[in-house]
Amino acid sequence: MSAVICGSLAYDTIMVFQDQFKNHILPDKVHILNVSFLVPKMRREFGGCAGNIAYNLKLLGGDPLPMATVGQDFGPYREHLERHGIRLEGVRVFEDQFTPQCFITTDLDNNQLTAFHPGAMSCSHHNHVGDVPNVEFGIVAPDGREAMLQHSADFAARGVPFIFDPGQAMPLFTGEEFRTMIGQADYVIVNDYESQLLQSRTGWDAEEIARHTKAYIVTLGPRGSLIHTGGAVIEIPPARERQVVDPTGCGDAYRAGLIHGIMRGYDWPTIGRMASLMGALKVEHPGTQNQHFTYAQFAAEFEEQFGYALG
């Protein structure tokens, strides 16, 4: 069963400053700030929400089709996705652009300075959900503003069930636009902070948002998640991780578990636990696409943690 994953494909360049930013920034001189940090540690990871969700969904045995726009430097990322059997018919290359890139510098207090170059993502509205045959499910994850509006409308027009995931794109939309996309979507997912923002922007509380969807999912980090559905709130416990190495991409892994569980027709308590476990398995590894396991291993871990088997 195919799932179209609308969102970004990006390179994440992560650097570590072996000191504290505060030791090198004069508070009374920030208006003329001019600093340079030596970063002896650096790594480059494959990222972007579409890539992360697709990678994790593939681990579960799904058939993800990322829909994204990339640039002239996409070659290494293409090879990585092809090596893991992820289809690329929905990826469009713009040779006069760069692939979206995020540059993150972290100090020893885990403070971060981040710069994001959208590159080819600014052209993402040139991709159309309507051009993809045999779509059974979809997700509209953070992407260009026009693309997110367009993809939501296109999924709804085709009658394809989909998840609306505003995430980092929260500042891009008006309250009316949010209300429209929520009404078009079958499911909405946000974290607890984003949930407060979404309620503020729409003027709807969590119960009202849930009434416009089949389920409103709110993730709570290490405290698990809540699924508002059918007039009830289902509490999902967090899965246990063996170690916390890197939480980056945990939310995208959760979304992959959510998609897989919905498409397989599981009940909401099971869907939520599958998603929770996917997030826990991710944080045990650095980067967003470096964890490896089979579905059989996932199912065995699920039974061990939650006390029952996946049917």
Steps between C-alpha positions, in 0.01 A plus 500: 500500500655828387516817708599837356725689742484873417774703662866587478814307414797680655861468601572562869853621575559469874800659671613497862665800666717374787410786731200711601362773276449723803876517555545668162197728469494833682136572595543877467652465152244275328398791277846477337540124531795359305618162624666192356494155658757228431307173452739203483214249501260491207273245338261510209172313523213430262191674634184692421164378627401322176827307493486414869138381491555302180813331637325391820188385317717286273651332808147392593447344159296789359515643149576872546519742209664826608376807312759776519710740295880482511799662335813431298680346802242227564723214373621354832153516651354334189746212534412461869124481434541265204726275707214461749241430232309828526328609178587844364235567234366783716836677535558785256846646437561870434852528360525874570433448874662326794329230702364650826770513763506551875819609675498439876773598746462365853701605805579297810178619667299367204414853393460516123556752223314391187487632146261348244528547124174392331654473154284292268228473766382840381390320181314220676161624380602385149446143620139379488338219696261458207788381281564193718292191413370246751534710814348333805614731776694823549654746739551872455810572709696828525586633154456819300189697591329479160584132469339413834180684410495336158577145618231516769240613248611238246484209746153612608381539139618146419340355812839373622523481881792703632672642806554874537828565684572875518812470718766763431270660241264627774590869444413485129120480521206707617232368730260465209754301299561271796127443543469414130788250502379340821157459341655341191719258697397171655764525773702783657823457696698754701718505811369652823647845436371506143161390628476815712601712200249327274220552749594866532512553125176317418297603803414131543588294807630144472151353513381727217801410283429133566137544394619610156721192456506128564781554751705782645837373622714697743849373584641574845867401460613263778148511651343310210215639292127568493256395230174694491248292307130416512438735792761326716867557581726196482821525702798333331791409728857571389704208375827426678826580328822321594697823477441855383755586233324758283133603517513672158242343268312322778176671395539392140556140608183525712309617192623202299364267767173692497467468121579129504256427781216695337558337161504155659172565678616463862306650789613835641671369815711270280567768237620739769728239654649412161573867442646538849731204450622635166597822673685314775694287253607817318644683803739209558695604188668820378343684207158431360555211258763275657288247691452156346259219589256261335126501554535168685745662742266795544205270571702304756603821677138618496383181672778522758423861588121499488413142589304396190577405143421693185241308303 
